[in-house]
Short mmCIF file of C-alpha atoms and ligand atoms in Angstrom, two decimals:
data_model
loop_
_atom_site.label_atom_id
_atom_site.label_comp_id
_atom_site.label_asym_id
_atom_site.label_seq_id
_atom_site.Cartn_x
_atom_site.Cartn_y
_atom_site.Cartn_z
CA MET A 17 10.18 26.23 -14.96
CA PHE A 18 7.08 25.66 -16.83
CA LEU A 19 5.04 22.29 -17.38
CA THR A 20 2.89 21.80 -20.34
CA VAL A 21 0.70 18.72 -20.64
CA LEU A 22 1.11 17.49 -24.42
CA GLY A 23 -0.86 14.27 -23.69
CA CYS A 24 -1.98 12.45 -20.44
CA SER A 25 -4.39 9.53 -21.58
CA GLY A 26 -3.16 6.62 -19.58
CA SER A 27 -2.31 3.39 -21.38
CA ILE A 28 -3.44 4.09 -24.94
CA GLY A 29 -4.29 7.54 -26.80
CA GLY A 30 -7.76 8.62 -26.00
CA PRO A 31 -10.43 10.23 -27.83
CA THR A 32 -9.77 13.71 -26.10
CA SER A 33 -5.59 13.40 -25.62
CA PRO A 34 -2.86 11.78 -26.81
CA ALA A 35 -0.99 8.97 -24.46
CA SER A 36 1.85 10.18 -22.15
CA GLY A 37 3.99 13.21 -22.94
CA TYR A 38 4.88 16.52 -21.07
CA LEU A 39 6.98 19.68 -22.38
CA VAL A 40 9.15 21.06 -19.62
CA GLU A 41 10.36 24.60 -20.30
CA VAL A 42 13.19 26.69 -18.80
CA GLU A 43 14.21 30.24 -20.06
CA GLY A 44 17.42 29.93 -22.44
CA MET A 45 17.38 26.03 -22.26
CA ALA A 46 16.29 23.72 -24.97
CA PRO A 47 13.03 22.11 -24.47
CA VAL A 48 12.62 18.85 -22.69
CA VAL A 49 10.02 16.17 -23.47
CA ILE A 50 9.45 13.58 -20.79
CA ASP A 51 8.04 10.59 -22.46
CA MET A 52 6.54 10.53 -25.80
CA GLY A 53 3.66 8.29 -26.44
CA PRO A 54 1.34 8.10 -29.69
CA GLY A 55 0.40 11.46 -30.78
CA VAL A 56 2.81 13.48 -28.62
CA LEU A 57 4.67 14.78 -31.39
CA GLY A 58 1.49 16.02 -33.31
CA ALA A 59 0.79 18.14 -29.73
CA LEU A 60 4.71 19.36 -29.32
CA GLN A 61 4.32 20.96 -32.55
CA ARG A 62 1.65 23.65 -31.01
CA HIS A 63 4.16 24.34 -28.20
CA ALA A 64 7.83 23.97 -29.21
CA VAL A 65 10.25 23.11 -32.28
CA PRO A 66 10.31 19.26 -31.73
CA GLU A 67 13.98 18.50 -33.44
CA HIS A 68 15.13 21.12 -30.72
CA ALA A 69 14.20 18.81 -27.79
CA THR A 70 15.87 16.74 -25.32
CA ILE A 71 13.82 13.54 -24.53
CA LEU A 72 13.63 11.80 -21.24
CA LEU A 73 11.78 8.55 -21.23
CA SER A 74 10.33 7.06 -17.95
CA HIS A 75 9.89 3.67 -19.64
CA LEU A 76 9.56 1.86 -22.60
CA HIS A 77 5.99 0.81 -22.76
CA ALA A 78 4.32 1.58 -26.13
CA ASP A 79 2.18 4.49 -24.79
CA HIS A 80 5.43 6.41 -23.31
CA CYS A 81 7.50 6.00 -26.33
CA LEU A 82 6.14 5.39 -29.60
CA ASP A 83 6.36 8.67 -30.87
CA VAL A 84 10.07 8.70 -30.96
CA PRO A 85 10.34 6.73 -34.17
CA SER A 86 8.52 9.50 -35.81
CA LEU A 87 10.58 12.31 -34.34
CA LEU A 88 13.55 10.47 -35.59
CA VAL A 89 12.18 10.99 -39.07
CA LEU A 90 11.63 14.53 -38.73
CA ARG A 91 15.13 15.06 -37.15
CA ARG A 92 16.94 13.01 -40.26
CA PHE A 93 14.80 13.75 -43.06
CA GLY A 94 12.43 17.03 -42.12
CA PRO A 95 13.17 20.48 -43.40
CA ARG A 96 15.63 21.26 -40.63
CA SER A 97 17.53 18.21 -40.63
CA THR A 98 20.93 19.48 -42.54
CA GLY A 99 23.38 20.64 -39.75
CA LEU A 100 21.19 19.51 -36.72
CA ALA A 101 22.69 18.39 -33.69
CA LYS A 102 22.25 15.09 -32.18
CA ALA A 103 19.32 15.30 -29.55
CA PRO A 104 19.87 13.60 -25.99
CA LEU A 105 17.60 10.71 -25.70
CA VAL A 106 17.79 9.37 -22.12
CA GLY A 107 15.94 6.49 -20.95
CA PRO A 108 15.79 2.76 -19.28
CA SER A 109 18.41 0.33 -20.39
CA GLY A 110 17.83 -0.71 -23.70
CA THR A 111 16.65 2.20 -25.14
CA ALA A 112 18.54 2.48 -28.23
CA TYR A 113 17.90 -1.04 -29.39
CA ARG A 114 14.10 -0.90 -28.35
CA ILE A 115 13.62 2.30 -30.46
CA GLY A 116 15.81 1.27 -33.01
CA VAL A 117 13.80 -2.14 -33.49
CA ALA A 118 10.58 0.02 -33.46
CA SER A 119 12.16 2.56 -36.52
CA ALA A 120 13.46 -0.24 -38.59
CA GLU A 121 12.09 -1.02 -42.04
CA VAL A 122 12.28 -4.66 -42.40
CA PRO A 123 11.56 -7.29 -39.69
CA GLY A 124 14.64 -8.49 -37.54
CA ALA A 125 16.48 -5.08 -38.40
CA VAL A 126 17.46 -2.52 -35.77
CA ASP A 127 17.85 1.48 -36.79
CA ASP A 128 21.15 2.76 -35.90
CA LEU A 129 19.77 6.15 -34.00
CA SER A 130 23.52 7.28 -33.64
CA ASP A 131 23.30 9.80 -36.35
CA THR A 132 20.39 11.66 -35.07
CA PHE A 133 20.08 11.03 -31.01
CA GLU A 134 22.87 10.81 -28.20
CA VAL A 135 21.45 8.01 -26.25
CA SER A 136 22.22 7.61 -22.54
CA THR A 137 20.53 5.27 -20.03
CA TRP A 138 19.48 6.06 -16.54
CA ASP A 139 20.87 2.89 -15.02
CA VAL A 140 24.34 3.86 -16.21
CA ALA A 141 23.84 7.99 -15.29
CA PRO A 142 20.78 8.58 -13.07
CA GLU A 143 21.45 12.19 -12.67
CA LEU A 144 21.58 14.55 -15.49
CA ASP A 145 22.49 18.35 -15.63
CA LEU A 146 20.60 20.05 -18.48
CA ARG A 147 22.33 23.72 -19.80
CA ASP A 148 21.34 27.07 -21.33
CA ASP A 149 22.52 28.40 -24.31
CA ASP A 150 25.54 30.05 -22.03
CA ASP A 151 26.53 26.51 -20.91
CA GLU A 152 24.88 27.25 -17.11
CA VAL A 153 23.28 24.24 -15.76
CA VAL A 154 19.75 25.63 -15.46
CA LEU A 155 18.06 22.24 -14.45
CA HIS A 156 19.16 18.86 -12.68
CA VAL A 157 17.24 15.81 -13.17
CA ARG A 158 17.32 12.63 -10.62
CA ALA A 159 15.94 9.42 -12.03
CA GLY A 160 14.62 6.92 -9.38
CA ARG A 161 13.20 3.41 -10.09
CA VAL A 162 9.52 2.82 -9.21
CA ASN A 163 7.63 -0.27 -9.16
CA HIS A 164 6.06 -1.14 -12.70
CA PRO A 165 6.91 -4.16 -14.49
CA PRO A 166 9.28 -2.86 -17.23
CA GLU A 167 12.74 -0.95 -15.76
CA SER A 168 10.96 2.29 -15.03
CA TYR A 169 11.91 5.61 -13.60
CA GLY A 170 10.15 8.64 -11.74
CA LEU A 171 12.07 11.62 -12.65
CA ARG A 172 12.44 14.61 -10.17
CA LEU A 173 13.73 17.83 -12.25
CA THR A 174 15.06 20.89 -10.16
CA SER A 175 15.79 24.39 -11.47
CA THR A 176 18.52 26.45 -10.19
CA ASP A 177 16.01 28.91 -8.36
CA GLY A 178 15.09 25.67 -6.25
CA ARG A 179 11.66 24.77 -7.87
CA VAL A 180 10.93 21.16 -8.20
CA LEU A 181 8.74 19.14 -10.59
CA VAL A 182 8.45 15.42 -9.84
CA TYR A 183 6.99 12.66 -12.26
CA SER A 184 5.90 9.37 -11.15
CA GLY A 185 6.06 7.46 -14.50
CA ASP A 186 4.01 4.65 -14.12
CA THR A 187 4.08 2.79 -11.03
CA ALA A 188 2.34 1.23 -8.48
CA TYR A 189 2.38 2.72 -4.79
CA CYS A 190 5.67 2.54 -3.63
CA GLU A 191 8.21 4.21 -0.95
CA GLU A 192 10.75 4.75 -3.54
CA LEU A 193 8.15 7.47 -5.27
CA VAL A 194 7.46 8.90 -1.72
CA GLU A 195 11.09 9.93 -1.16
CA LEU A 196 11.71 11.06 -5.03
CA ALA A 197 8.61 13.47 -4.64
CA ASP A 198 9.81 14.76 -1.15
CA GLY A 199 8.65 18.42 -0.56
CA ALA A 200 8.35 18.95 -4.42
CA ASP A 201 6.34 22.17 -5.76
CA VAL A 202 4.27 20.11 -8.30
CA LEU A 203 4.09 16.03 -8.37
CA LEU A 204 2.73 15.01 -11.64
CA CYS A 205 1.61 11.70 -10.77
CA GLU A 206 -0.11 8.66 -12.46
CA ALA A 207 -3.76 7.39 -11.45
CA SER A 208 -4.90 4.74 -13.48
CA TRP A 209 -8.04 3.54 -11.76
CA THR A 210 -10.37 3.97 -8.81
CA HIS A 211 -9.31 2.05 -5.83
CA GLU A 212 -12.56 -0.30 -5.55
CA GLY A 213 -12.13 -3.68 -7.05
CA GLU A 214 -9.42 -5.85 -8.17
CA HIS A 215 -6.15 -4.76 -9.46
CA PRO A 216 -3.22 -6.46 -10.43
CA PRO A 217 -0.27 -5.68 -7.85
CA GLY A 218 2.72 -3.75 -8.93
CA ILE A 219 1.56 -1.98 -12.15
CA HIS A 220 -0.07 1.12 -11.30
CA MET A 221 -1.80 3.53 -8.46
CA SER A 222 -5.32 4.51 -7.45
CA GLY A 223 -6.50 8.28 -7.11
CA LEU A 224 -6.49 7.38 -3.32
CA GLU A 225 -2.65 6.02 -3.55
CA ALA A 226 -1.65 9.11 -5.60
CA GLY A 227 -3.24 11.68 -3.10
CA ARG A 228 -1.32 9.25 -0.31
CA VAL A 229 1.83 10.15 -1.97
CA ALA A 230 1.43 13.58 -2.25
CA ARG A 231 0.18 13.69 1.60
CA ARG A 232 3.36 11.83 2.71
CA ALA A 233 5.68 13.53 0.57
CA GLY A 234 4.63 17.05 1.52
CA VAL A 235 3.85 18.31 -2.02
CA GLY A 236 2.69 21.75 -2.93
CA ARG A 237 0.43 20.88 -5.92
CA LEU A 238 -0.79 17.38 -7.42
CA VAL A 239 -1.60 16.89 -10.60
CA LEU A 240 -3.30 13.40 -11.92
CA THR A 241 -2.30 12.10 -14.92
CA HIS A 242 -2.37 8.63 -16.83
CA ILE A 243 -6.13 8.42 -16.20
CA PRO A 244 -7.01 5.90 -19.13
CA PRO A 245 -10.47 6.94 -21.29
CA TRP A 246 -12.27 4.19 -19.40
CA THR A 247 -11.62 5.17 -15.84
CA ASP A 248 -13.64 8.02 -14.06
CA ARG A 249 -11.51 11.29 -13.63
CA GLU A 250 -13.62 12.90 -11.20
CA ALA A 251 -13.86 9.61 -9.11
CA VAL A 252 -10.16 9.55 -9.19
CA ARG A 253 -9.90 13.36 -8.23
CA ALA A 254 -12.46 12.65 -5.28
CA GLU A 255 -10.14 9.74 -4.11
CA ALA A 256 -7.03 11.78 -3.96
CA ALA A 257 -8.67 14.42 -2.32
CA SER A 258 -9.58 12.26 0.52
CA GLU A 259 -6.18 11.69 1.45
CA PHE A 260 -4.54 15.13 0.20
CA ASP A 261 -5.69 18.67 1.02
CA GLY A 262 -3.55 20.48 -0.98
CA GLU A 263 -4.60 21.69 -4.75
CA ILE A 264 -5.36 18.74 -6.96
CA LEU A 265 -5.59 19.29 -10.81
CA LEU A 266 -6.63 16.99 -13.58
CA ALA A 267 -3.91 16.91 -16.32
CA GLU A 268 -5.62 17.73 -19.72
CA PRO A 269 -3.56 18.55 -23.08
CA ASP A 270 -2.19 22.06 -23.08
CA LEU A 271 -2.53 22.52 -19.50
CA ARG A 272 0.51 25.04 -18.75
CA LEU A 273 1.88 25.24 -15.02
CA ASP A 274 4.53 27.82 -13.84
CA ILE A 275 6.35 25.87 -11.27
ZN1 ZN B 301 1.56 4.27 -19.37
ZN1 ZN B 302 3.78 1.55 -18.30
#
């Protein structure tokens, strides 16, 4: 299983990175894109055929989903649109409606995505099997609720050879994430601010808290992501290192890890 960072800038796109988006590849399987914030579709074109991708959304904040309407345009009208099968699009409840509103041409309208995407939701089906070209299951996905204002999920991806990638999505520190990340080979974890100072509760984590999740979950490697342009990346890394003594990486566009 390979993880490629498409975008990792927290809350908004930044001067050197799109907003949140991550490509997961397993041999023989259609590419999987986790989150699709502004700028991610452009970065995806460097690494995969976007129309082939399965899209998994952690939540529906703009910085995690607002390139999906552009992917809809590409799938519906682009040069490879003829005969294109629907792509799986999985997200929180309301995904079809919210992306439909964002894709509509006139105020008050809701674009019908059903010609283009096969939409399902984590609240109804929190577990998902992804298959290869021979219809063998090669990746199992489990979504777990995390602590962030809208309905938000962390994702645990397990390959058939037992490798595990966990993505925190956006979340405050919570036991649900520690449980979801248990023993993961790689934890791709948000860290949106440094620990000092006043922060509103129930939204994001500091670098220190991300490191604490990694230590308590006993993960192999920690990749810090969703750091906004105004937050000191090295300070976030140092905080995480004060809690977690394993390898710590800062996400950056095109970072590719063999998990
Ligand atoms: Zn975010
Ligand atoms: Zn968010």
